[in-house]
Coordinates of C-alpha atoms and ligand atoms in Angstrom, one line a residue:
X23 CA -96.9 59.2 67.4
X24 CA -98.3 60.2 70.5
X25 CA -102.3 59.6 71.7
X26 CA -103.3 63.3 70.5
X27 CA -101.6 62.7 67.5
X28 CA -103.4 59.5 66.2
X29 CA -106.6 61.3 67.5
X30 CA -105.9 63.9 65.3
X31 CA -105.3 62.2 62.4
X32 CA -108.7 60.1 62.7
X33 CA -110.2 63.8 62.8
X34 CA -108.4 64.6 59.4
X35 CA -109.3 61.6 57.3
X36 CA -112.7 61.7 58.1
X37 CA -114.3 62.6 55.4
X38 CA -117.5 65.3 55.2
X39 CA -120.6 64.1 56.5
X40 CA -123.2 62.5 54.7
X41 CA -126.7 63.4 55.2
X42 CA -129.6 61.2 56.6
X43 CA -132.4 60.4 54.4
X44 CA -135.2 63.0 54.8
X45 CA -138.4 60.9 55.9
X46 CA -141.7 61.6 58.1
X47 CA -142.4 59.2 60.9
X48 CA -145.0 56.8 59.6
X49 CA -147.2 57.0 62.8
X50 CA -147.0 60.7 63.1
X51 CA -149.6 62.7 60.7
X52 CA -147.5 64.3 57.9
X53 CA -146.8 67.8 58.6
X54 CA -144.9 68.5 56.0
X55 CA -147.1 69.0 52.4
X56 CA -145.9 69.8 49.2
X57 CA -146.3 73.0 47.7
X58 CA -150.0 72.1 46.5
X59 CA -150.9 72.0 50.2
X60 CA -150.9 68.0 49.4
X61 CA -149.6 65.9 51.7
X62 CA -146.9 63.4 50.2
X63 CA -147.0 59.8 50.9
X64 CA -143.7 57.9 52.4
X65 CA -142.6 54.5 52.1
X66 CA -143.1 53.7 55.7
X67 CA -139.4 53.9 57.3
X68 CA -138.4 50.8 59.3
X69 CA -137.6 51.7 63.1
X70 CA -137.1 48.7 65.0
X71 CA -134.2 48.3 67.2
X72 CA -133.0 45.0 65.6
X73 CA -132.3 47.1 62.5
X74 CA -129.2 48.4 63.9
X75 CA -127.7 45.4 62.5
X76 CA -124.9 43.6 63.8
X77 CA -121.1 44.0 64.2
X78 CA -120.8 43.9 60.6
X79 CA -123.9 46.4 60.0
X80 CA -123.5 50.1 60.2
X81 CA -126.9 50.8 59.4
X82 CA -129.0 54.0 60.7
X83 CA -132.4 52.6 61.6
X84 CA -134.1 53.2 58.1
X85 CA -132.5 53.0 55.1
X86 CA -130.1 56.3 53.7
X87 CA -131.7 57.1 50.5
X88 CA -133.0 60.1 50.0
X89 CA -135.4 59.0 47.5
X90 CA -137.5 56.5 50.5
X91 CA -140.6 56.4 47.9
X92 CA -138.9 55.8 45.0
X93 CA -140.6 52.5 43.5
X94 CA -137.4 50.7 42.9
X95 CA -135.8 51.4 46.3
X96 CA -139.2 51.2 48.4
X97 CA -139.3 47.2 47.4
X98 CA -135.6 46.9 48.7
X99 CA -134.4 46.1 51.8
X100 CA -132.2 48.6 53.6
X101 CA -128.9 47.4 52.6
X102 CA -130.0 47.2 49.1
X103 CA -131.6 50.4 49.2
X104 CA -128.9 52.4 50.1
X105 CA -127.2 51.2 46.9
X106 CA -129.6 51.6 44.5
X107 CA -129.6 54.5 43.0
X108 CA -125.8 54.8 43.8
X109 CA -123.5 52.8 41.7
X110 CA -120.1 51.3 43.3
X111 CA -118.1 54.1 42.0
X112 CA -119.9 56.3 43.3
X113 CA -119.8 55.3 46.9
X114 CA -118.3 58.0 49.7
X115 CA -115.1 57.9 50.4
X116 CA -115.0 58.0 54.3
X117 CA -111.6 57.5 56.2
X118 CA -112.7 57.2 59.6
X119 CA -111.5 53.3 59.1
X120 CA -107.6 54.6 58.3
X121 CA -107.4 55.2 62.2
X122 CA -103.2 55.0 61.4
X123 CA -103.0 56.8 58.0
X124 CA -100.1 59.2 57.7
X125 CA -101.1 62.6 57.7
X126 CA -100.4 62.7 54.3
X127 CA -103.3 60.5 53.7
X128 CA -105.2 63.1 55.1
X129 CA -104.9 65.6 52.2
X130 CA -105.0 62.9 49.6
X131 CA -108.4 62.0 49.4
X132 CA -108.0 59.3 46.9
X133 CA -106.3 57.3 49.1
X134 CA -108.3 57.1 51.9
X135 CA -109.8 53.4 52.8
X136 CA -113.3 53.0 51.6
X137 CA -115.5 52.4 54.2
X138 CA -118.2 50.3 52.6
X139 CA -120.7 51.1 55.7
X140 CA -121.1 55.2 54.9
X141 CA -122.5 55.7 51.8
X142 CA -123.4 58.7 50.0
X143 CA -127.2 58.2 50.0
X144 CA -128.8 61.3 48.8
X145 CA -130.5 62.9 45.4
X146 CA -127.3 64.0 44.1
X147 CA -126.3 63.2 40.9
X148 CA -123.5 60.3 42.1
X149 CA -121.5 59.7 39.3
X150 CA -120.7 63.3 38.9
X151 CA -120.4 63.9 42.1
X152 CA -117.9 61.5 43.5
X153 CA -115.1 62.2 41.0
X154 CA -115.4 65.6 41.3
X155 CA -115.5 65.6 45.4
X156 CA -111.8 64.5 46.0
X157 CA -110.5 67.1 43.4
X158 CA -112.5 70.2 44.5
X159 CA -111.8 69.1 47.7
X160 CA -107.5 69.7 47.2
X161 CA -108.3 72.7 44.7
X162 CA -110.1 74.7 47.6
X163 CA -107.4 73.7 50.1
X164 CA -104.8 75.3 47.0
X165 CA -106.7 78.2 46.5
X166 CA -107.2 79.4 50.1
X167 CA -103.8 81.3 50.4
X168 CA -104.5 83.4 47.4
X169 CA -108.2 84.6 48.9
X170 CA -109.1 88.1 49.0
X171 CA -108.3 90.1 52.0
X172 CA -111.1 93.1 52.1
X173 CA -113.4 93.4 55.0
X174 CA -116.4 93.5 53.1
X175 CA -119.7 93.8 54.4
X176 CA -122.8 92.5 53.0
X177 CA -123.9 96.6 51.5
X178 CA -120.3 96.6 50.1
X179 CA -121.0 93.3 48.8
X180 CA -123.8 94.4 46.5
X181 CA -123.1 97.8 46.6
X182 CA -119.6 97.1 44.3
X183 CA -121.1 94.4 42.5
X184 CA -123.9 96.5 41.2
X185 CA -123.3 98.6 38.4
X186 CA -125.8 101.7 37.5
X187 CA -125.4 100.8 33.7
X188 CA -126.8 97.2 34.2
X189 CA -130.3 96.5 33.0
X190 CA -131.7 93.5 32.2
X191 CA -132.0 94.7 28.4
X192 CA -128.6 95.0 28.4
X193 CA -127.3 91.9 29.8
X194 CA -125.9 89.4 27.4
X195 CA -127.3 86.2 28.8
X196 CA -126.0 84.3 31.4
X197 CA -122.9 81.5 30.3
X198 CA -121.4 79.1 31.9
X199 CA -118.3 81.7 32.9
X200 CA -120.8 84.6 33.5
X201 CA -124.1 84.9 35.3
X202 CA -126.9 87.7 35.7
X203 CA -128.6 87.5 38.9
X204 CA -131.4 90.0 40.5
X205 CA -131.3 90.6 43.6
X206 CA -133.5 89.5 46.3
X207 CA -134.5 92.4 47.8
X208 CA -135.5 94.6 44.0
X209 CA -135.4 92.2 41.1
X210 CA -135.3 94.9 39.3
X211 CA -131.8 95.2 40.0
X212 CA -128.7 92.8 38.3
X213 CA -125.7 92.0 39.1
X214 CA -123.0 90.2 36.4
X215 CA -121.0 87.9 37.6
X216 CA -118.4 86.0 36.3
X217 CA -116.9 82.7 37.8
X218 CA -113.4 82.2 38.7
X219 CA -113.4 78.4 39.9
X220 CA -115.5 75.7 42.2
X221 CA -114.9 76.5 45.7
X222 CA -117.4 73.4 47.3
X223 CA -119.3 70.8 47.0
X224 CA -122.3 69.6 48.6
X225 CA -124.1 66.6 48.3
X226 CA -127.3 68.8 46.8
X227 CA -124.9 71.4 45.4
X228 CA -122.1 72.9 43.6
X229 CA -120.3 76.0 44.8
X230 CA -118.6 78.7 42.8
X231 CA -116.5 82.0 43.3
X232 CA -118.0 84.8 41.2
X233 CA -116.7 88.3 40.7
X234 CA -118.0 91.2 39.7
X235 CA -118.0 90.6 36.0
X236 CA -117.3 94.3 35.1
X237 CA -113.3 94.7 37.0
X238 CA -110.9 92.6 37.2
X239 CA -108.6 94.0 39.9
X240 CA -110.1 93.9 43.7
X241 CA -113.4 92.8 42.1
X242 CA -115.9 91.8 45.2
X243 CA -116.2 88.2 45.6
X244 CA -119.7 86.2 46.0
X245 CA -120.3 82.9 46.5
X246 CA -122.9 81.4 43.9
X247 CA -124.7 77.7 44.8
X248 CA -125.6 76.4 41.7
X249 CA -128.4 73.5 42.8
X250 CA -128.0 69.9 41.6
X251 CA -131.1 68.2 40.6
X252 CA -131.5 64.7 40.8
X253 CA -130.9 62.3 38.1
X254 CA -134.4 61.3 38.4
X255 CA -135.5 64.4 37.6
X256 CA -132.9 65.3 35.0
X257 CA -133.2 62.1 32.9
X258 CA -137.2 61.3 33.5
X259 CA -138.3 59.1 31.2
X260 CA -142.4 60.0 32.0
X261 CA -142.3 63.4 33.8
X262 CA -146.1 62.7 34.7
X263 CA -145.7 60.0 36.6
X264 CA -146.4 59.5 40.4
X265 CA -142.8 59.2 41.4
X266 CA -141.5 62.5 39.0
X267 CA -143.8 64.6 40.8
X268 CA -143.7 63.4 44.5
X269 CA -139.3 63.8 43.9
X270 CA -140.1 66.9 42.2
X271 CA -142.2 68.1 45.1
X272 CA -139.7 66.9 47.3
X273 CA -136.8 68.7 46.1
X274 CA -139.1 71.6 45.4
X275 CA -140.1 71.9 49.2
X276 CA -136.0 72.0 50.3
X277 CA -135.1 74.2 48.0
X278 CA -138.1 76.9 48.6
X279 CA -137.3 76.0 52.5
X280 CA -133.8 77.3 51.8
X281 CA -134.9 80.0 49.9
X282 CA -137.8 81.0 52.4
X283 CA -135.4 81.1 55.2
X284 CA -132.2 83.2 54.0
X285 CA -135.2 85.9 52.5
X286 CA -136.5 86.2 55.8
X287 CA -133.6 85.9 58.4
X288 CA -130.7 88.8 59.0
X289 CA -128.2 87.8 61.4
X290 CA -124.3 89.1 60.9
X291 CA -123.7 85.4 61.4
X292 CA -125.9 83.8 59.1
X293 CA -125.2 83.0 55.5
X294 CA -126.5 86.5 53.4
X295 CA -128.6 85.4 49.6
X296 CA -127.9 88.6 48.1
X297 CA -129.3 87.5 44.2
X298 CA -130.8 84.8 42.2
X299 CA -130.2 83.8 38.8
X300 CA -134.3 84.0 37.9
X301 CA -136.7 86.2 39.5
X302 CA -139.2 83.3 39.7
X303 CA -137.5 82.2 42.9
X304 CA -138.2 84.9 44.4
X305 CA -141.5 85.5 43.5
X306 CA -143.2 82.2 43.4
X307 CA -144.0 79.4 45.5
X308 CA -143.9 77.0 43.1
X309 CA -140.8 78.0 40.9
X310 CA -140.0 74.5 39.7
X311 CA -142.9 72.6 38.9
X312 CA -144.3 76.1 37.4
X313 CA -141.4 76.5 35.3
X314 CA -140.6 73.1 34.1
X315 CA -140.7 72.3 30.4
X316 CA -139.3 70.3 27.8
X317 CA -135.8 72.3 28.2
X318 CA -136.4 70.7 31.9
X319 CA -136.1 72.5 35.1
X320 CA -135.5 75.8 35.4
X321 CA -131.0 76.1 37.0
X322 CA -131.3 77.4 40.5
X323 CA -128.2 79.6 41.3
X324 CA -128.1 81.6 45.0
X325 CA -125.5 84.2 45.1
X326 CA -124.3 84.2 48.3
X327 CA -121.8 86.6 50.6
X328 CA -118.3 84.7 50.2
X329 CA -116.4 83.2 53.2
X330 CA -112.7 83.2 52.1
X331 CA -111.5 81.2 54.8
X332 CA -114.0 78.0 53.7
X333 CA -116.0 75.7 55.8
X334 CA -115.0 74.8 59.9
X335 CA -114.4 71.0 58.5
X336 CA -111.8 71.9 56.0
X337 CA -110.2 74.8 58.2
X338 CA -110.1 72.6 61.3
X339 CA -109.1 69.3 58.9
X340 CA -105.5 71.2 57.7
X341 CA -105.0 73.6 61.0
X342 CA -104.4 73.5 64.9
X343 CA -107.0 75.9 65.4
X344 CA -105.5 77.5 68.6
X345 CA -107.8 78.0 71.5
X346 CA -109.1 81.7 71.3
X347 CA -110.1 81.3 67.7
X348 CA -112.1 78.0 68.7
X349 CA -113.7 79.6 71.0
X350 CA -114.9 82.7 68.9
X351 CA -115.7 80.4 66.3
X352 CA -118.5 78.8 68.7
X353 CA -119.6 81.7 70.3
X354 CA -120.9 83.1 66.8
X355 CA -122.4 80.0 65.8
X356 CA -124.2 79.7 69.1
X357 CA -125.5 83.2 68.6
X358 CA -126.9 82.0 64.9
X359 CA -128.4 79.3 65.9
X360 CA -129.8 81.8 69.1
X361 CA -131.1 83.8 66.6
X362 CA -132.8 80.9 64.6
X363 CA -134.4 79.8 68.0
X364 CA -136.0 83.0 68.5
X365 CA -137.0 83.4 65.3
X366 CA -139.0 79.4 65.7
X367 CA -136.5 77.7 63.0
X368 CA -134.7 75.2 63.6
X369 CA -131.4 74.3 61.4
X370 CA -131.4 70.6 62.0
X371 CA -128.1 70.3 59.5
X372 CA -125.5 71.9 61.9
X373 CA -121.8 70.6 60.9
X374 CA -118.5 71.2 60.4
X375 CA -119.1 71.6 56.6
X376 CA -121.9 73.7 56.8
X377 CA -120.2 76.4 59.7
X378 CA -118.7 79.3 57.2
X379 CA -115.2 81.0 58.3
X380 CA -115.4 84.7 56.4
X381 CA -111.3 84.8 56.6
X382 CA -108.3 82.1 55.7
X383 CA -106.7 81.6 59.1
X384 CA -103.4 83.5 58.4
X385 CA -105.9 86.6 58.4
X386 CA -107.7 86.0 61.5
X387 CA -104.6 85.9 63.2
X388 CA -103.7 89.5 61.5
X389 CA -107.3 90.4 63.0
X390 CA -106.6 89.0 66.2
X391 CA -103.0 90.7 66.9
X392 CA -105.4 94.0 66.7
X393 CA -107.3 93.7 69.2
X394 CA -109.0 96.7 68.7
X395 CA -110.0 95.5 65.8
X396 CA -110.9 91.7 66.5
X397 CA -114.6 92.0 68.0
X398 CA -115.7 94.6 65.0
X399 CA -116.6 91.7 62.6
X400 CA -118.5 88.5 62.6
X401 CA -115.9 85.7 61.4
X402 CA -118.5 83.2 61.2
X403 CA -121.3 82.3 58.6
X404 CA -124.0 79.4 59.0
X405 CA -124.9 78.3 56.0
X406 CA -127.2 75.4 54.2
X407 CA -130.9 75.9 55.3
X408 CA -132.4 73.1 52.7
X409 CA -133.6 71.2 56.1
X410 CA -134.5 74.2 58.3
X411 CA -138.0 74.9 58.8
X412 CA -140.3 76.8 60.8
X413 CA -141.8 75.5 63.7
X414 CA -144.5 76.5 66.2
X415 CA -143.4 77.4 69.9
X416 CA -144.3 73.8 71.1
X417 CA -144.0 71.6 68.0
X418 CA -142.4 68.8 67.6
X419 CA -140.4 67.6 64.2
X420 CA -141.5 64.6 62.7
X421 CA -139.0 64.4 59.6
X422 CA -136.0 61.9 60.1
X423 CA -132.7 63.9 58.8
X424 CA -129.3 65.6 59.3
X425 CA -125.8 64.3 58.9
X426 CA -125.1 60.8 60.3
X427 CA -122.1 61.8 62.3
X428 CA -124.4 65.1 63.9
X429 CA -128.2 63.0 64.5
X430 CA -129.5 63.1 67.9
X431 CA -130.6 59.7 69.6
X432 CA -134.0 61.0 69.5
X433 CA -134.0 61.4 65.7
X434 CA -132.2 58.0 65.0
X435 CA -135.0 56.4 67.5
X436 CA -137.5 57.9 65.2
X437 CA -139.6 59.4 67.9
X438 CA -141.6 63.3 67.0
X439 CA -138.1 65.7 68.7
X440 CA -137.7 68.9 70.0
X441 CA -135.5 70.7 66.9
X442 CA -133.7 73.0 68.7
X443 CA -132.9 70.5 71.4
X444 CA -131.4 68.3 68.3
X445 CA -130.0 71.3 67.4
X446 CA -127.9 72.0 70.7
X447 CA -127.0 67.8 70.6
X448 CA -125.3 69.1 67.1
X449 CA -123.7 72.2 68.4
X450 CA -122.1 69.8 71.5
X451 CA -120.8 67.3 68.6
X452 CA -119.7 70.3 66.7
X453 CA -117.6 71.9 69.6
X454 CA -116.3 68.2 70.8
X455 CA -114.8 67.5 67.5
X456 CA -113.0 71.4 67.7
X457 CA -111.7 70.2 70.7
X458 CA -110.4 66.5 70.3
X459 CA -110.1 66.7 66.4
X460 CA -112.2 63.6 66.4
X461 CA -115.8 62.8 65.8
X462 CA -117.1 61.4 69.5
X463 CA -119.1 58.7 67.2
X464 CA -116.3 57.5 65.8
X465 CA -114.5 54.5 66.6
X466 CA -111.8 55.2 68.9
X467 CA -108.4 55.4 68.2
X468 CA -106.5 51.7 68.9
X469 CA -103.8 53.1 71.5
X470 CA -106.9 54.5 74.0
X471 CA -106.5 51.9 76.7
X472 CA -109.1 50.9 78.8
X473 CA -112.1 48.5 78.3
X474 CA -112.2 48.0 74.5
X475 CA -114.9 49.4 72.7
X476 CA -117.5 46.8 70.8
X477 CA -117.3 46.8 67.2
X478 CA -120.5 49.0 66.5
X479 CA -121.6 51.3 64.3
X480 CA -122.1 55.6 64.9
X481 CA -125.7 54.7 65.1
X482 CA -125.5 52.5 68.1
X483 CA -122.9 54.8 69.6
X484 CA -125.6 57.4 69.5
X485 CA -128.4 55.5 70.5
X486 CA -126.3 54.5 73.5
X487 CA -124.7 58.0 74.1
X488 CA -121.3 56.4 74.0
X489 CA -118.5 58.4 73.9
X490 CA -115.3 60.2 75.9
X491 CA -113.2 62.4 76.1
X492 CA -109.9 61.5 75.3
X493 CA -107.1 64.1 74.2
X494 CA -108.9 66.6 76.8
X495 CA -109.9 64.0 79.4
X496 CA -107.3 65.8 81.8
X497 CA -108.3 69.7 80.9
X498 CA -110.1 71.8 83.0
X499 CA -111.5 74.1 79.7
X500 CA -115.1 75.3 80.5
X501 CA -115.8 74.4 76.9
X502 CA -116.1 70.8 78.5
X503 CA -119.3 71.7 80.2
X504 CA -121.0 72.4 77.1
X505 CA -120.3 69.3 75.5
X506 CA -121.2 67.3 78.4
X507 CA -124.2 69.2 78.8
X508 CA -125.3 69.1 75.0
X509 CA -124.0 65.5 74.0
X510 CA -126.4 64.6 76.5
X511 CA -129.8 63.1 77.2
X512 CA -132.6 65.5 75.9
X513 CA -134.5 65.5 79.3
X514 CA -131.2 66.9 80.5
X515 CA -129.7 68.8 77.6
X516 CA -128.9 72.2 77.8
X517 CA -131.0 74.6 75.1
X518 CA -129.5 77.5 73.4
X519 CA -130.0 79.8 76.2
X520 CA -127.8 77.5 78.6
X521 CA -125.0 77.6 76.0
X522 CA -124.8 81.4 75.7
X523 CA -124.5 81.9 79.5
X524 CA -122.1 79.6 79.7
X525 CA -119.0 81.1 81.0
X526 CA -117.0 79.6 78.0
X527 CA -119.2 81.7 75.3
X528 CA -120.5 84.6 77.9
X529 CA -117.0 85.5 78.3
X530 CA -116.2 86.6 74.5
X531 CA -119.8 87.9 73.9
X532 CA -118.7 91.2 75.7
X533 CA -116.1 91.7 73.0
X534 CA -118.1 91.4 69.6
X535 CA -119.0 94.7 68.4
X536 CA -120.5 93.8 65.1
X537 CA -124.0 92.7 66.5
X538 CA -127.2 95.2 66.2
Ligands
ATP4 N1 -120.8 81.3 50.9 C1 -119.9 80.4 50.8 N2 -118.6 80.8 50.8 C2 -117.6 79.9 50.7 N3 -117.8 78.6 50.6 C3 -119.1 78.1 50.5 C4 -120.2 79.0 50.6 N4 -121.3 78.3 50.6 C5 -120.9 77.0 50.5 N5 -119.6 76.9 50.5 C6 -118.8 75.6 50.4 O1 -119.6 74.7 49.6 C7 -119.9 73.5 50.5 C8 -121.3 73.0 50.1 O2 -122.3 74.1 50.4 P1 -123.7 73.7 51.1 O3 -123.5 73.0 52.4 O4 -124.5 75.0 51.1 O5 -124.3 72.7 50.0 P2 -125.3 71.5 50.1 O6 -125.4 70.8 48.8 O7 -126.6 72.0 50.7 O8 -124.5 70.6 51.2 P3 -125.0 69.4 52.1 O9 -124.2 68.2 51.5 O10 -124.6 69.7 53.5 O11 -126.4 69.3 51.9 C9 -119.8 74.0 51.9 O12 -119.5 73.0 52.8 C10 -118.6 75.0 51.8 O13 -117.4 74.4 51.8

């Protein structure tokens, strides 16, 4: 097994990226209010140093629950924390310990190592969701090959899927197997949908393919995100208590973020919310807690345009993405998140799982071999806005969260950051792990020789910007710049501007003929 090798099989049992607790700084006035206009009280997160733990410790600097003023995990110390709410069985699956696993371990989820120092920590309802992860994990990687090959655009999208005979009268009511949705832009309007299989799962969601219900044959494809309440929520034993409401409000405030942000951005490269399974989210601001009742909350289902070819992590996990895809690949997700920067939003969840690819590879190379045809569409989709928000030219972000693996130093150090600089640091991790099929936060591989690395965990490697390049320490690829320039500290980081006139993601711009 050569060096590149071992480094590549680190990259492919990692496992997808858990997200960082969502907390305000305690000494920073709250910014962010609930939908009332109220602002909501923390449990004060713990920021000193010396809770970076040990050698044996691989905690972030305040505990990863999502839940932080939950009564019975506020009392608790970090360690305990992080498991409260999450039994055993439940705990994520990560393989970045199996540094030697044969490949084959890399498409086997169940038999990667447990890592007992990442845990799942957020609202989602664990029990469900950890079963189900490894299995919808290998049905996606089955089902890519049989995806649907049509260029669609987003009108095509909605324009096939809508059908002049639909009217809300009509509809039978939505089933597990079939769903009405109206769209976003005239509720008025439905779409029928019915599902074929799960295609993802997120740690706040469950994905689904959806066809148009009325053909069968070339039927146009949506993706439909079917939000997971919390337990908490699900199960409450006093609905009007304290805690209910502030998780409640909580989960209320992401999801009307998420919603708030696809309704008002249009980018080629950005995720499209084409329907919604009830008008109310739409049209209200409050569209859970003025909706909930004793049948509980109100099911919260985005239809979505579809990416065949998955998310970057998976595509990336199973392929060699050769170099000229790579780089088209970042050039679109640098002008996204361009486009978010003009528009004052930051993202501040960009990863691997959460960068869309609208074509399974074997099509992209079709596309490619065309080259008259390869800039005429986008290829790339950014997806998951439930920790965007909207910020003011000079504001600084106060709320503590992301993915571990893609966290600047200046968010783990829990001081107010610059979004869109945290941003870029997650774009730089994001095109350093394309490059060296590794995580640079995680431990390096054993056979890297040179002065061994302390036992320590991704926090501390963040906090002490520690990390190399290994399988392209030798290239001369101008994608190196970014990375070094991005994976950097923020006084010297490069913003999105730098990164599209770079020479690595100037140079393709010229050929995309799909933007406005
Ligand atoms: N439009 C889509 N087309 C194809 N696959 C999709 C689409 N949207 C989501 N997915 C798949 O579902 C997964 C989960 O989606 P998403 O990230 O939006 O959920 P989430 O619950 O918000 O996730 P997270 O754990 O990052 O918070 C994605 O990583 C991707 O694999």
């Amino acid at each position: 097994m050569t060096m590149g090798d071992e480094a590549a099989n680190m990259y492919r049992c990692a496992t997808r990226a858990p997200r960082l607790e969502q907390n305000e700084f305690p000494a920073v006035q709250d910014r962010e209010r609930d939908q009332n206009g109220t602002s909501i009280t923390h449990t004060p997160p713990k920021l000193s140093i010396q809770q970076f733990g040990g050698d044996d410790m691989s905690l972030l600097p305040t505990p990863l629950v999502y839940t932080p003023s939950s009564p019975n995990v506020a009392s608790l110390s970090p360690v305990e924390s992080r498991f409260a709410s999450t039994p055993s069985s439940a705990r994520s699956k990560k393989g970045y310990g199996a540094l030697n696993s044969p490949i084959a371990e890399t498409f086997n989820r169940s038999h990667v190592l447990e890592d007992k120092q990442r845990i799942l920590s957020e609202y989602a309802p664990h029990s469900a969701l950890a079963p189900a992860t490894a299995s919808t994990l290998s049905q996606r990687i089955s089902s890519l090959s049989g995806v649907a090959r049509k260029l669609e655009s987003v009108e095509e999208t909605i324009g096939a899927a809508l059908n002049e005979s639909y009217t809300p009268e009509s509809l039978s009511p939505t089933t597990d197997e079939l769903l009405t949705a109206c769209l976003v832009k005239d509720t008025t309007q439905t779409l029928r949908l019915r599902k074929i299989r799960q295609i993802g799962v997120g740690n706040f969601s469950d994905v689904y393919l959806y066809q148009d219900a009325a053909s069968a044959m070339h039927a146009t494809k949506v993706a439909v995100k079917h939000v997971k309440f919390p337990e908490e929520l699900i199960h409450a034993s006093s609905p009007k208590s304290p805690q209910y409401r502030e998780m409640l409000s909580r989960v209320e405030s992401s999801l009307i973020r998420e919603l708030d942000a696809l309704m008002g951005i249009s980018h080629p490269c950005i995720t499209h919310l084409l329907a919604v399974n009830n008008p109310i989210f739409v049209s209200s601001k409050r569209p859970l807690s003025s909706a909930v009742s004793a049948q509980g909350l109100p099911p919260c289902d985005m239809v979505l345009s579809y990416c065949a070819g998955g998310d970057l992590f998976e595509m990336a996990s199973q392929n060699v993405l050769p170099d000229w895809l790579l780089r088209r690949i970042f050039t679109e997700l640098t002008l996204a998140v361009q486009y978010l920067h003009e528009n004052l939003i930051v993202h501040r969840d960009l990863k691997l799982e959460n960068v869309l690819i609208k074509y399974p590879l074997d099509t992209l190379i079709q596309m490619h071999d065309d080259q008259t045809a390869w800039g005429l569409h986008h290829i790339v989709e950014l997806a998951d806005f439930g920790l965007c928000r909207r910020i003011e030219p000079d504001e600084m972000c106060t709320t503590r969260c992301g993915s571990e693996d893609y966290v600047s130093p200046e968010i783990l150090m829990g001081v107010p950051y610059d979004g869109r600089l945290s941003d870029t640091w997650a774009l730089g991790v994001i095109l350093y792990a394309l490059l060296e099929e590794r995580l640079p936060f995680d431990p390096l591989p054993a056979a890297i020789p040179g002065k061994r690395q302390r036992r320590s965990s991704t926090a501390h490697r963040i906090s002490r910007y520690e990390w190399r390049w290994i399988k392209m320490v030798d290239s001369d690829s101008p994608a190196k710049q970014i990375v070094d320039n991005c994976v950097n500290r923020k006084n010297l980081r490069w913003n999105i501007q730098k990164i599209l006139e770079s020479p690595y993601v100037s140079g393709v711009l010229t050929s995309l003929k799909f933007l406005p």
